[in-house]
Short mmCIF file of C-alpha atoms and ligand atoms in Angstrom, two decimals:
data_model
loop_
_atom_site.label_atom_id
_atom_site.label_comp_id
_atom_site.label_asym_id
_atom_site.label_seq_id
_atom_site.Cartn_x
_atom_site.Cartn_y
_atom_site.Cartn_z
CA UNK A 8 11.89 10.88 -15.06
CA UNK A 9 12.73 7.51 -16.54
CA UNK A 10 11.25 4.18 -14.36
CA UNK A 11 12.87 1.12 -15.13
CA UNK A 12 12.31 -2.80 -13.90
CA UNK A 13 13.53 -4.37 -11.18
CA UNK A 14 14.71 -7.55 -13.58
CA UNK A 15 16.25 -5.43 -15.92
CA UNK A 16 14.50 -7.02 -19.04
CA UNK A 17 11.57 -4.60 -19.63
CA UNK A 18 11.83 -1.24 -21.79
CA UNK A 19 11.75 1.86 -19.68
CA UNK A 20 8.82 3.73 -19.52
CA UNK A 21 7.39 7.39 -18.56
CA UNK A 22 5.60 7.88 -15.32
CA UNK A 23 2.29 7.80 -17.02
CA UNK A 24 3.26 4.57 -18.74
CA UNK A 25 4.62 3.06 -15.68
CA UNK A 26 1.52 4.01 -14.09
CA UNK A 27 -0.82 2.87 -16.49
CA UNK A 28 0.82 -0.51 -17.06
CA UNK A 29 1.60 -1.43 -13.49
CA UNK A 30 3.98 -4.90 -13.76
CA UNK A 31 6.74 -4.95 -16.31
CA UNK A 32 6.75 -7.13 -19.03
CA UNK A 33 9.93 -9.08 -17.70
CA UNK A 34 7.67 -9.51 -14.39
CA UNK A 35 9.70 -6.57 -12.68
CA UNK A 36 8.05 -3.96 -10.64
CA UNK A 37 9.11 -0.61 -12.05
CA UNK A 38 11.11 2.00 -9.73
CA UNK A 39 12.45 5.49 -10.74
CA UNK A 40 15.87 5.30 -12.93
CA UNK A 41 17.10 7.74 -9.82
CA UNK A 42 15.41 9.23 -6.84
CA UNK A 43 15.36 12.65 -6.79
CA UNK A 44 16.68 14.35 -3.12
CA UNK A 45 15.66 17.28 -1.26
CA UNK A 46 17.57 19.68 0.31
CA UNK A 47 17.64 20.54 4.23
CA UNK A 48 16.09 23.89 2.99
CA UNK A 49 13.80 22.42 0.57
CA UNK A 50 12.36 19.91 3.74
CA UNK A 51 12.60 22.94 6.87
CA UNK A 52 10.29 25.05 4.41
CA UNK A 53 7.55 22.19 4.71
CA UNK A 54 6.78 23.61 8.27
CA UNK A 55 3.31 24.58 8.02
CA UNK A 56 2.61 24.07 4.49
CA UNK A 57 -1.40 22.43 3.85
CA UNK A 58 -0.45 18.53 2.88
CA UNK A 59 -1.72 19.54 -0.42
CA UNK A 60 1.28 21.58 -1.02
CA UNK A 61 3.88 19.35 0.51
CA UNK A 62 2.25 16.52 -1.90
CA UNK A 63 3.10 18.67 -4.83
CA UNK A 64 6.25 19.34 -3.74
CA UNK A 65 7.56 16.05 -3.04
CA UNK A 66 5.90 13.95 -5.81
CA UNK A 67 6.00 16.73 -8.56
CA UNK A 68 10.23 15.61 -9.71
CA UNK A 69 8.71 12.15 -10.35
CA UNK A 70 5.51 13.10 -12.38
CA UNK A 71 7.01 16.12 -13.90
CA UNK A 72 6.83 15.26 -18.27
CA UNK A 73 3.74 13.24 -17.92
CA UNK A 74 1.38 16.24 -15.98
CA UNK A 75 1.79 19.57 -16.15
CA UNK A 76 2.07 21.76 -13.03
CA UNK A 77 -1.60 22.96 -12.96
CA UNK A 78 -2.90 19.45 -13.96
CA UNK A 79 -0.78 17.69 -11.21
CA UNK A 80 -2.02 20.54 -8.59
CA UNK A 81 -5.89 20.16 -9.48
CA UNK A 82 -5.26 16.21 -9.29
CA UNK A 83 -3.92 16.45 -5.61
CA UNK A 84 -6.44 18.62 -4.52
CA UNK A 85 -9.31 16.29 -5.82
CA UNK A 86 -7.43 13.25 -4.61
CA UNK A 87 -7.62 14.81 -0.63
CA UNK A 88 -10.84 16.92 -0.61
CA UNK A 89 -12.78 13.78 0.61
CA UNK A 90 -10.72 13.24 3.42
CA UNK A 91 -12.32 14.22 6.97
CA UNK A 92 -9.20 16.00 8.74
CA UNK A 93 -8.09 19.29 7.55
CA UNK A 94 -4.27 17.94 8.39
CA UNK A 95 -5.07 14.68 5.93
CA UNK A 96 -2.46 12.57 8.05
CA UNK A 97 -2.86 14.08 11.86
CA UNK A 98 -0.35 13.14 14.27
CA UNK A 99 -0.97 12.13 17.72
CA UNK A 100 1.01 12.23 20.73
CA UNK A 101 0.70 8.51 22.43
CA UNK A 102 3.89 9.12 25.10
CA UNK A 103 6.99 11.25 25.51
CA UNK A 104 8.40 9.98 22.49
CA UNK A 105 6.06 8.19 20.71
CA UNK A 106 3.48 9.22 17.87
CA UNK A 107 0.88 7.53 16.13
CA UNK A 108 -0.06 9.24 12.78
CA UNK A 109 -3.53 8.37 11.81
CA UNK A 110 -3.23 7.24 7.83
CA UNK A 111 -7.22 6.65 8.26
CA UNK A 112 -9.35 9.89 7.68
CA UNK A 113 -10.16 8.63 4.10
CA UNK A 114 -13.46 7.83 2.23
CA UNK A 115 -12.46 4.04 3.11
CA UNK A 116 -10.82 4.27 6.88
CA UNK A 117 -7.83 2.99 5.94
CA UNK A 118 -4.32 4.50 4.25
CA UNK A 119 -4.75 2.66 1.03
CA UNK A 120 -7.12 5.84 0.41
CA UNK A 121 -4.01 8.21 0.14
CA UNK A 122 -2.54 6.16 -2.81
CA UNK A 123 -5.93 5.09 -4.34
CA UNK A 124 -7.35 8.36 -4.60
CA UNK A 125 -4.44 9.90 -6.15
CA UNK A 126 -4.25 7.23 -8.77
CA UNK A 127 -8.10 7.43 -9.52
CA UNK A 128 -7.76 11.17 -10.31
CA UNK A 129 -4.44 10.61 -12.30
CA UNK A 130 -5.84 7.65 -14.13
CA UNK A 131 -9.02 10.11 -15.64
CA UNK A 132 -6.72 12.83 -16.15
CA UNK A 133 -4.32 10.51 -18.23
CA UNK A 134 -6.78 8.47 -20.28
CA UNK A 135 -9.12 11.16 -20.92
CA UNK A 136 -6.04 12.92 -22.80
CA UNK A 137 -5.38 9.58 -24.37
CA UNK A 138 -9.06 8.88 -25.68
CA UNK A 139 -8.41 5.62 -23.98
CA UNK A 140 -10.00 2.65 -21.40
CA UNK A 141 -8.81 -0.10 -18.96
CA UNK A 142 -9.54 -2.82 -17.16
CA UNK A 143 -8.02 -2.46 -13.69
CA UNK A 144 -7.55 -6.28 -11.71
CA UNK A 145 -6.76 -6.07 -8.58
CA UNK A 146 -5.92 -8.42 -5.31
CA UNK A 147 -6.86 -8.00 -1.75
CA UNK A 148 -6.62 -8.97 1.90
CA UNK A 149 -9.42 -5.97 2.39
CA UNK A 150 -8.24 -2.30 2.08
CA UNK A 151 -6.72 -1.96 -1.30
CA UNK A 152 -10.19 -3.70 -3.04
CA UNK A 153 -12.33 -1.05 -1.20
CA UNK A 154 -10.52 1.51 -1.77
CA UNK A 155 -10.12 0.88 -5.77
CA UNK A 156 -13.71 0.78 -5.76
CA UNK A 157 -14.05 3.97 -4.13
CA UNK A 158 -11.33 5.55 -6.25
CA UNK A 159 -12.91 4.26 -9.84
CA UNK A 160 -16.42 3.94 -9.39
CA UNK A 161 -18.56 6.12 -11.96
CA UNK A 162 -15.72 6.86 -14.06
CA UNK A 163 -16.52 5.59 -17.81
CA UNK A 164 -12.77 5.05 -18.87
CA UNK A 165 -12.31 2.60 -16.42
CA UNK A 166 -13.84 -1.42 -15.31
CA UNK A 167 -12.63 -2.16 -11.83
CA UNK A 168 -12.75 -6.01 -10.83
CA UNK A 169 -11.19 -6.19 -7.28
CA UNK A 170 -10.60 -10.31 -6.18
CA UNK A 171 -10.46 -10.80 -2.17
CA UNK A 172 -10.28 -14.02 -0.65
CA UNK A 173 -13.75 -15.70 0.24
CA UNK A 174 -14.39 -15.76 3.83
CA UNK A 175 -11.30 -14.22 4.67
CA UNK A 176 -11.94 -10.11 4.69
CA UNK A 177 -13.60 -8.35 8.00
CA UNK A 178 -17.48 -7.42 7.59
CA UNK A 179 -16.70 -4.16 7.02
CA UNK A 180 -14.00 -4.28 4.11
CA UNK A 181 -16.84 -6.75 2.55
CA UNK A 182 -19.53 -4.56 2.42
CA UNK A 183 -17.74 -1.59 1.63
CA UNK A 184 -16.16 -3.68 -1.66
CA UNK A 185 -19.76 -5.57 -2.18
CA UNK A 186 -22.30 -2.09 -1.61
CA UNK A 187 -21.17 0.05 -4.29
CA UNK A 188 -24.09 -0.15 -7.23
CA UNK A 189 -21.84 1.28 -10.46
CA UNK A 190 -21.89 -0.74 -13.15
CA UNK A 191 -18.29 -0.42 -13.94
CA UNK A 192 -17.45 -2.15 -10.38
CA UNK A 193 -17.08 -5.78 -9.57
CA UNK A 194 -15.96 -7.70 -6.68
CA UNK A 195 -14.81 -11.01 -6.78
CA UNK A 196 -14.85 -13.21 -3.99
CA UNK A 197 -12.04 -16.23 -4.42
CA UNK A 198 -12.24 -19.47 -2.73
CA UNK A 199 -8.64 -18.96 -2.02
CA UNK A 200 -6.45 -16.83 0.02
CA UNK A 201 -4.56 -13.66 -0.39
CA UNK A 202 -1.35 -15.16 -2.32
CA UNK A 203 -3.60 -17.40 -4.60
CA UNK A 204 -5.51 -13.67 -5.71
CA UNK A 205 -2.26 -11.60 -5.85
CA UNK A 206 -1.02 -14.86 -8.04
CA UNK A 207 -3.64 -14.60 -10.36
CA UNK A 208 -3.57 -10.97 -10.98
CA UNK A 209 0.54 -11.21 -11.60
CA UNK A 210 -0.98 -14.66 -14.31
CA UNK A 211 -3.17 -12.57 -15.89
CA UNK A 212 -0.72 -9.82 -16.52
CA UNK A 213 1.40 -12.42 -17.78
CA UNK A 214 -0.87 -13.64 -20.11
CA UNK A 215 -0.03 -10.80 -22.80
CA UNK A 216 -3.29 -11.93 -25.04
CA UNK A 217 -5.46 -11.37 -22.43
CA UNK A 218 -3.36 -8.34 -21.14
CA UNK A 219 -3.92 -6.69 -24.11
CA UNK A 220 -7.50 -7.49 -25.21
CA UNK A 221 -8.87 -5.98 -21.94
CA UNK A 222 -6.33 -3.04 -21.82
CA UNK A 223 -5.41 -4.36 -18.07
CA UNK A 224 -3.91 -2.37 -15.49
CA UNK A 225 -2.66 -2.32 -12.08
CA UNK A 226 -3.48 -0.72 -8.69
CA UNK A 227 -2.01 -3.05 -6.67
CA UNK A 228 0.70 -1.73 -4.39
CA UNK A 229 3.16 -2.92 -7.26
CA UNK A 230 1.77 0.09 -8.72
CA UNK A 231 4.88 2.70 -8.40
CA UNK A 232 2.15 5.55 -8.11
CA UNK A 233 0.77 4.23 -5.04
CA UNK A 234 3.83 4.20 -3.23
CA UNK A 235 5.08 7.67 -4.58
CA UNK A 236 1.61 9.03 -2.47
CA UNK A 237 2.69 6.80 0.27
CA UNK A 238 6.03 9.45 0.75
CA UNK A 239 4.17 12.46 1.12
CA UNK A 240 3.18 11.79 4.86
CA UNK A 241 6.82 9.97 6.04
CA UNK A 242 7.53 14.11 5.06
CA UNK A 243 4.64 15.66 6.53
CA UNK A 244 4.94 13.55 9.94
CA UNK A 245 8.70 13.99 10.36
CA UNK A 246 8.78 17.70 9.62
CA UNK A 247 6.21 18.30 12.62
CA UNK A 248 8.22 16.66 15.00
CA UNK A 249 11.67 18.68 14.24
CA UNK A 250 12.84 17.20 11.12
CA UNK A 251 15.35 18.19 9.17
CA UNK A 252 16.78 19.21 12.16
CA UNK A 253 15.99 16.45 14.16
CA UNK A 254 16.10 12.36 13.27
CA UNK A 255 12.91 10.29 13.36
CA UNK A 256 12.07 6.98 13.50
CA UNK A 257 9.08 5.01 12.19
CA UNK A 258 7.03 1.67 12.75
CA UNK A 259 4.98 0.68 9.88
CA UNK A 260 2.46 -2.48 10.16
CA UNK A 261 3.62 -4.65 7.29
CA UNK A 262 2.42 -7.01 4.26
CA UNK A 263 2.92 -6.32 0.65
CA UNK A 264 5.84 -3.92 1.60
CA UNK A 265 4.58 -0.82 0.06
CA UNK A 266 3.72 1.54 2.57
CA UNK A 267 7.58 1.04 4.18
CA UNK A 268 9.21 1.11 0.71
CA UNK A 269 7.32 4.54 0.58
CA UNK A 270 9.26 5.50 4.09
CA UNK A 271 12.78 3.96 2.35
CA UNK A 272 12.11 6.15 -1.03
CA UNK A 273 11.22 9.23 1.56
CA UNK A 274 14.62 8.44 3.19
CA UNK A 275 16.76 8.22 -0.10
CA UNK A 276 15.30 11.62 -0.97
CA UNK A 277 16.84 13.08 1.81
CA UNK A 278 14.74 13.13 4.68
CA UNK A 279 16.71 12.22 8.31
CA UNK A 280 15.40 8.95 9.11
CA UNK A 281 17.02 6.94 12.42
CA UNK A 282 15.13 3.66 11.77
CA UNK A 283 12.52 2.09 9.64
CA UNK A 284 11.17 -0.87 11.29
CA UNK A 285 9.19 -3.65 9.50
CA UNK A 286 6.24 -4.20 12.22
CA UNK A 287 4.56 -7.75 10.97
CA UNK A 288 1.52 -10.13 12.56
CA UNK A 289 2.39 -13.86 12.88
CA UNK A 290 2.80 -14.23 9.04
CA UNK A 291 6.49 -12.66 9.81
CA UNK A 292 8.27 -13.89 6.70
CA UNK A 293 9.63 -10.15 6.35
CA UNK A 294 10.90 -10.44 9.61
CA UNK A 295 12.15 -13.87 9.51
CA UNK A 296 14.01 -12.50 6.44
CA UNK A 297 15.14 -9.60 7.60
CA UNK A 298 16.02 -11.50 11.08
CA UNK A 299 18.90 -13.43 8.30
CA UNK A 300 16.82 -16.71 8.20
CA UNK A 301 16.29 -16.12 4.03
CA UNK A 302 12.70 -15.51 2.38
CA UNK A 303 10.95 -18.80 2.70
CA UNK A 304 6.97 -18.94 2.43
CA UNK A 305 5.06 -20.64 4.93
CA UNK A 306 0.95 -20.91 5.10
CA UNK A 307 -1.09 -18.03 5.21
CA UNK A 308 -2.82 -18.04 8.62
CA UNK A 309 -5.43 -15.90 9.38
CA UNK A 310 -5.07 -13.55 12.22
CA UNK A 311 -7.30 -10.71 13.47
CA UNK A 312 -5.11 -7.88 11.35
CA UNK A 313 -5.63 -9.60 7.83
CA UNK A 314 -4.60 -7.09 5.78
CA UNK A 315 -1.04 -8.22 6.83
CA UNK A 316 -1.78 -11.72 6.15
CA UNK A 317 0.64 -12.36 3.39
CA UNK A 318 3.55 -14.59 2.99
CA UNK A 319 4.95 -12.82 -0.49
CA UNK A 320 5.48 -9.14 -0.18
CA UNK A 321 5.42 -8.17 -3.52
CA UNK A 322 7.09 -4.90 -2.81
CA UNK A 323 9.97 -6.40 -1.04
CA UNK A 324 11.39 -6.95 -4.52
CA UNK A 325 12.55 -3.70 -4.76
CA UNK A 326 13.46 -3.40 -1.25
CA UNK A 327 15.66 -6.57 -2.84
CA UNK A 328 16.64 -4.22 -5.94
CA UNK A 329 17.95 -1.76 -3.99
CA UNK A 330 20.09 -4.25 -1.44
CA UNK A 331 21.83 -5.86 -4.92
CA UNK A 332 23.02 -3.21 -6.45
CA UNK A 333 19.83 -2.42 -8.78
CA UNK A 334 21.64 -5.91 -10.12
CA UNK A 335 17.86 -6.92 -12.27
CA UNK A 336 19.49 -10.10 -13.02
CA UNK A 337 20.01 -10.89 -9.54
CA UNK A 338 16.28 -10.20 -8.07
CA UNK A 339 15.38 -11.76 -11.71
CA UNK A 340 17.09 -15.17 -10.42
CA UNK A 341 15.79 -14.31 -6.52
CA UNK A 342 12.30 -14.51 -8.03
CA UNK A 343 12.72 -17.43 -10.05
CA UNK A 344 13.91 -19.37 -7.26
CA UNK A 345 11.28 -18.08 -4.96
CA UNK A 346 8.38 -19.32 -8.26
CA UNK A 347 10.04 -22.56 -8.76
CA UNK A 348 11.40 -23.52 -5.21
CA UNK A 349 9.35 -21.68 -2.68
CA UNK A 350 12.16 -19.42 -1.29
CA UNK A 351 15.50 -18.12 -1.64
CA UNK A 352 18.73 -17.18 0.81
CA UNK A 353 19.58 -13.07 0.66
CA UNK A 354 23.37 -12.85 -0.23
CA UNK A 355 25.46 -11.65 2.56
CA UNK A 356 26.00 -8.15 0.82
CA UNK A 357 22.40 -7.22 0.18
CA UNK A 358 21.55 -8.64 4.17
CA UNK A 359 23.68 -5.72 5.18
CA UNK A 360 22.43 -3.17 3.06
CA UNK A 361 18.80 -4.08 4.20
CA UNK A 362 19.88 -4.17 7.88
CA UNK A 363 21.44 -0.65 6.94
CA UNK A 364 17.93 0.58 6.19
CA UNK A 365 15.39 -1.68 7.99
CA UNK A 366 14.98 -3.27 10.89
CA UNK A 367 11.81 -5.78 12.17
CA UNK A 368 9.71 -7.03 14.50
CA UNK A 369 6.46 -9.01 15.31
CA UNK A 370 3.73 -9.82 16.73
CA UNK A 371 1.94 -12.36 18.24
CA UNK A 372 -2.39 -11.93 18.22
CA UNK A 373 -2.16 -12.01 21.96
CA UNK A 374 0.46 -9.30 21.75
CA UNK A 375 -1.55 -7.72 19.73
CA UNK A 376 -4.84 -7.93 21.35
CA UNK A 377 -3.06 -7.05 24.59
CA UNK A 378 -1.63 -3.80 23.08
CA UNK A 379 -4.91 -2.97 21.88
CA UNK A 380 -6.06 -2.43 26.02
CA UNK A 381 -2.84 -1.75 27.19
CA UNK A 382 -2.96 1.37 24.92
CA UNK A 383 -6.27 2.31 25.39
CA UNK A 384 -5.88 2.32 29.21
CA UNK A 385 -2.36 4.43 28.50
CA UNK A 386 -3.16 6.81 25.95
CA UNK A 387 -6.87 6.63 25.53
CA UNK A 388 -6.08 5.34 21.92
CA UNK A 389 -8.69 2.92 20.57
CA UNK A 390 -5.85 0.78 17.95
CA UNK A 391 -7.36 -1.36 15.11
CA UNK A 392 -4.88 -4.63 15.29
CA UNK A 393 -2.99 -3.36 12.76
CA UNK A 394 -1.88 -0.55 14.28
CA UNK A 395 -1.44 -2.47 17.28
CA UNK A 396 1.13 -4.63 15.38
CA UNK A 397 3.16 -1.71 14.56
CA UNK A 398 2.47 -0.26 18.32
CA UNK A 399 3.88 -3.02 20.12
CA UNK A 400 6.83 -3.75 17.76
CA UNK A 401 7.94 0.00 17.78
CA UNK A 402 7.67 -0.13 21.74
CA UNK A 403 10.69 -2.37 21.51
CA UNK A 404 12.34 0.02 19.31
CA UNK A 405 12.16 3.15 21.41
CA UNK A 406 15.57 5.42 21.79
CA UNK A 407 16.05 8.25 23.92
CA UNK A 408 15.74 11.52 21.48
CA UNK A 409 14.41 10.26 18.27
CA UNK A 410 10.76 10.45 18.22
CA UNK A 411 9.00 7.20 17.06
CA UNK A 412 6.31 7.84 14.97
CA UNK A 413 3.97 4.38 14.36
CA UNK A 414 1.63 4.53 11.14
CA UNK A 415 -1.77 3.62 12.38
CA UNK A 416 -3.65 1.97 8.76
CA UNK A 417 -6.80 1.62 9.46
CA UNK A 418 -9.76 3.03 11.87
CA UNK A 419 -10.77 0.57 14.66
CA UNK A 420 -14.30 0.54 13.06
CA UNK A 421 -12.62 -1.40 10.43
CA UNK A 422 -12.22 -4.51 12.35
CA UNK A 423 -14.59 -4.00 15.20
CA UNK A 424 -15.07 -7.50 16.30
CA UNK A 425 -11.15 -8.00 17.04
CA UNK A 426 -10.95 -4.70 18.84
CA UNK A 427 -14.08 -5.15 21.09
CA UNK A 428 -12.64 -8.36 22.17
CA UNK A 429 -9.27 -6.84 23.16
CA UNK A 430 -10.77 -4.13 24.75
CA UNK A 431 -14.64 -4.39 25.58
CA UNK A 432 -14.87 -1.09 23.56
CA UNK A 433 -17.20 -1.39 20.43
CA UNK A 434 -15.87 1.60 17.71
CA UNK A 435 -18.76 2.92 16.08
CA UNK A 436 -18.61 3.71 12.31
CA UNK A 437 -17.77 7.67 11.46
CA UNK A 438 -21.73 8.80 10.83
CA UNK A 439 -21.24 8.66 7.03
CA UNK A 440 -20.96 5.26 6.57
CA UNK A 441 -23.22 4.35 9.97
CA UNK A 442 -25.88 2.81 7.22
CA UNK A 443 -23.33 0.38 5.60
CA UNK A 444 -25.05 -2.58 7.26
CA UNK A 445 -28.38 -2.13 5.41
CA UNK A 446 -27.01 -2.20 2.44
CA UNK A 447 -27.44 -4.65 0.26
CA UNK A 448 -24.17 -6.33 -1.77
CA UNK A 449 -23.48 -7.32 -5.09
CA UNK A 450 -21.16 -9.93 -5.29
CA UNK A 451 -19.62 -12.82 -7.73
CA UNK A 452 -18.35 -16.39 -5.53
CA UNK A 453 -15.38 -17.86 -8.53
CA UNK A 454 -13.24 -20.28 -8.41
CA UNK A 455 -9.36 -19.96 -7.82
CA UNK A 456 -8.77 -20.71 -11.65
CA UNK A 457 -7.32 -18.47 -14.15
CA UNK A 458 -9.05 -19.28 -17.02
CA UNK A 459 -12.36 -19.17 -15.06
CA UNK A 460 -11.64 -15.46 -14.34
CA UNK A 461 -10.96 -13.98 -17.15
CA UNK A 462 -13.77 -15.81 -18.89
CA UNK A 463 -15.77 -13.73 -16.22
CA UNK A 464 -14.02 -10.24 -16.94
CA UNK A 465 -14.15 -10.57 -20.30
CA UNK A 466 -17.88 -10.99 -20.39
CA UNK A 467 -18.52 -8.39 -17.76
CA UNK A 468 -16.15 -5.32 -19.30
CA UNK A 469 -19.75 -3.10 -19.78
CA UNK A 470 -18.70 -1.00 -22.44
C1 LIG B 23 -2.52 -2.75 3.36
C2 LIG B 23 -2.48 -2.62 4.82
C3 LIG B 23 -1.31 -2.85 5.54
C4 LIG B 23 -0.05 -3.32 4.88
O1 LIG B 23 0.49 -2.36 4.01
P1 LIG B 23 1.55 -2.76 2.90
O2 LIG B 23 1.79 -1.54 2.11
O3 LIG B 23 0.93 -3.86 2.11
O4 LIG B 23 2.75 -3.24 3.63
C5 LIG B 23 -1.34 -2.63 6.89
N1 LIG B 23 -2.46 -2.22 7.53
C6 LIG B 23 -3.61 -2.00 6.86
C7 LIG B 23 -4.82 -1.58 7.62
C8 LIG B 23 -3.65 -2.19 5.49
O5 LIG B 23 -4.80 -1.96 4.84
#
């Protein structure tokens, strides 16, 4: 398999090399040159298979050429053995026709672990074949940063400096980025916000001197790899509840677009999906976009799910890719306009291919606080607000017959402030990480300035 850019300009690469670099060269985000489909036969014989297996089966056509079979297998099976549910991605039944499949049995409580772990054990694999090191920069409003550092820590090939806005991440996601003592880990706390780190990580890969020197790479969801072990459970979730046989629908809690890009490419390959809807908090530019009012930023503004406070999805560019035509010179210009004049208008063709494929909705923080104890007092469901996003949006999505299945992200214990003041319910930490607060934390403050942190990266690379 061949992965190519999204602006057309970059040379194509292998999975491994796609992998390994994360952005393109041209600024794209690389996607496969085709997406491989399954059968009806090839999804119906999922039934009952360990996730393991159904991993392997549904990633192994886009991997295939850079691992070999046995290599991929053992990497899966490392990726997953940390997680604390035998069924990796357990569904729930919430009502009649709605399911909530808990993404958050991971060493970090959130689903960023599914992707991260997976690249942390394909990362070793690949650069201890290629005698090689890297210096992986990443951006975060919380889960991704945490779960790097739990992905990468100890291994020697590999420096991980994660970059989270200062002030702005939950307790919880702070400590678990800031407790970790290997030397090869680093986090970075901005004065900025989300966009300003995600802008300096896509700067620093720009800056090919610096790129080079430090061998960077990229985890961030841009990273096709992460969203390739974002399909797996779209596959896993549906196939419980009847498909092939049977259409489902899900509700995904949006920011950076990956984790519903992962439910499009699941889609494309074949599997019967009614409706994919685009679940954000009040920073709704994806569903003011999607809603035909064009992709316009606004300010950032903190709300009580944060890992959805973003105003450019990076993802959404090859949601964009796909809606033109795989046209690169089109999202090329798209993105320009976006850099130079803070937005662009979708052209009328590519609004109805995305309305083909997605649709959206939001919500408020009171609607989100009150789903919180509305669900609770329904289901006995304790939501984190994330989840609670994607809860009450896919409540207005409902259809007779097609099962709705709502990605919960992260544990409750994540964000345990928000959801004790929904619900007056404190969620206790799982009993592994119930010593996290005594701690202590390891932290650099920096400045939102480019030059500033590399300076700091380059002098902090320990081997
Ligand atoms: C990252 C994250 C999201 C958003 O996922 P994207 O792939 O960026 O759209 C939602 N909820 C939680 C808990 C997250 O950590």
């Amino acid at each position: 398999m061949k992965y190519i850019s999204t602006r057309g300009q970059a040379p194509e690469l292998t999975f491994e090399e796609a992998m390994l670099t994360g952005l393109a060269r041209d600024g794209g985000l690389y996607v496969p040159a085709e997406i491989p489909t399954l059968s009806a036969e090839e999804i119906a014989g999922f039934a009952g298979l360990p996730y393991e297996e159904v991993a392997y089966r549904v990633m192994w056509p886009y991997v295939s050429g850079s691992f070999t079979e046995d290599e991929f297998k053992g990497i899966i099976a490392r990726a997953y053995a940390g997680f604390e549910h035998a069924a990796r991605a357990p569904l729930k039944q919430m009502a009649p026709n709605h399911f909530l499949l808990e993404l958050f049995h991971g060493p970090t409580l959130a689903f960023k672990d599914f992707a991260m772990q997976l690249i942390g054990q394909l990362f070793q694999v690949a650069l201890k074949r290629r005698g090689d090191s890297v210096t992986i920069v990443g951006a975060t409003s919380g889960d991704t940063g945490s779960a790097a550092i739990e992905a990468f820590r100890g291994l020697d090939a590999v420096n991980v400096f994660i970059m989270y806005p200062h002030g702005r991440v939950s307790e919880v996601q702070r400590r678990q980025m800031t407790t970790p003592d290997d030397a090869n880990v680093h986090a970075l706390a901005v004065d900025g916000d989300f966009d300003d780190c995600q802008a300096a990580v896509k700067d620093m890969f720009n800056d090919f001197d610096f790129r080079d020197s430090v061998h960077l790479a990229g985890v961030n969801s841009i990273n096709f790899a992460r969203v390739l072990a974002q399909v797996v459970y779209y596959f896993t979730a549906a196939v419980a509840l009847g498909a092939p046989h049977r259409r489902v629908s899900f509700t995904v809690p949006t920011g950076n677009f990956g984790d519903i890009f992962a439910g499009f490419i699941a889609r494309q390959m074949g599997l019967p999906i009614e409706q994919l809807v685009v679940a954000t908090n009040q920073n709704d530019i994806l569903h003011r976009c999607l809603s035909g009012e064009g992709y316009f930023k606004g300010e950032t503004i903190p709300s009580i799910s944060p890992s959805m406070d973003i105003q450019v999805s990076s993802n959404f560019e090859r949601a964009l890719f796909y809606a033109y035509d795989q046209d690169g010179a089109a999202v090329a210009q798209l993105m320009d306009e976006l850099k130079t004049g803070g937005g662009f208008n979708v052209s009328q063709g590519a609004m109805q291919a995305l309305s083909e494929i997605y649709t959206s909705g939001r919500a408020s923080e009171e609607e989100t606080s009150a789903t919180i104890k509305s669900e609770l007092t329904a289901s006995g469901e304790l939501l984190c607000p994330h989840g609670a996003v994607g809860v009450k949006v896919a409540n207005e999505h409902l259809q007779d017959g097609v099962p709705m299945v709502t990605l919960a992200t992260a544990h409750p214990a994540k964000f345990p402030a928000a959801v004790e003041d929904a619900s007056g319910v404190h969620p206790p930490l799982p009993p592994r990480m119930a010593d996290l607060y005594e701690r202590s934390e390891r932290v650099t403050r920096i400045a939102n300035d480019l030059g500033t942190i590399e300076d700091h990266i380059r002098k902090h690379i320990a081997n």
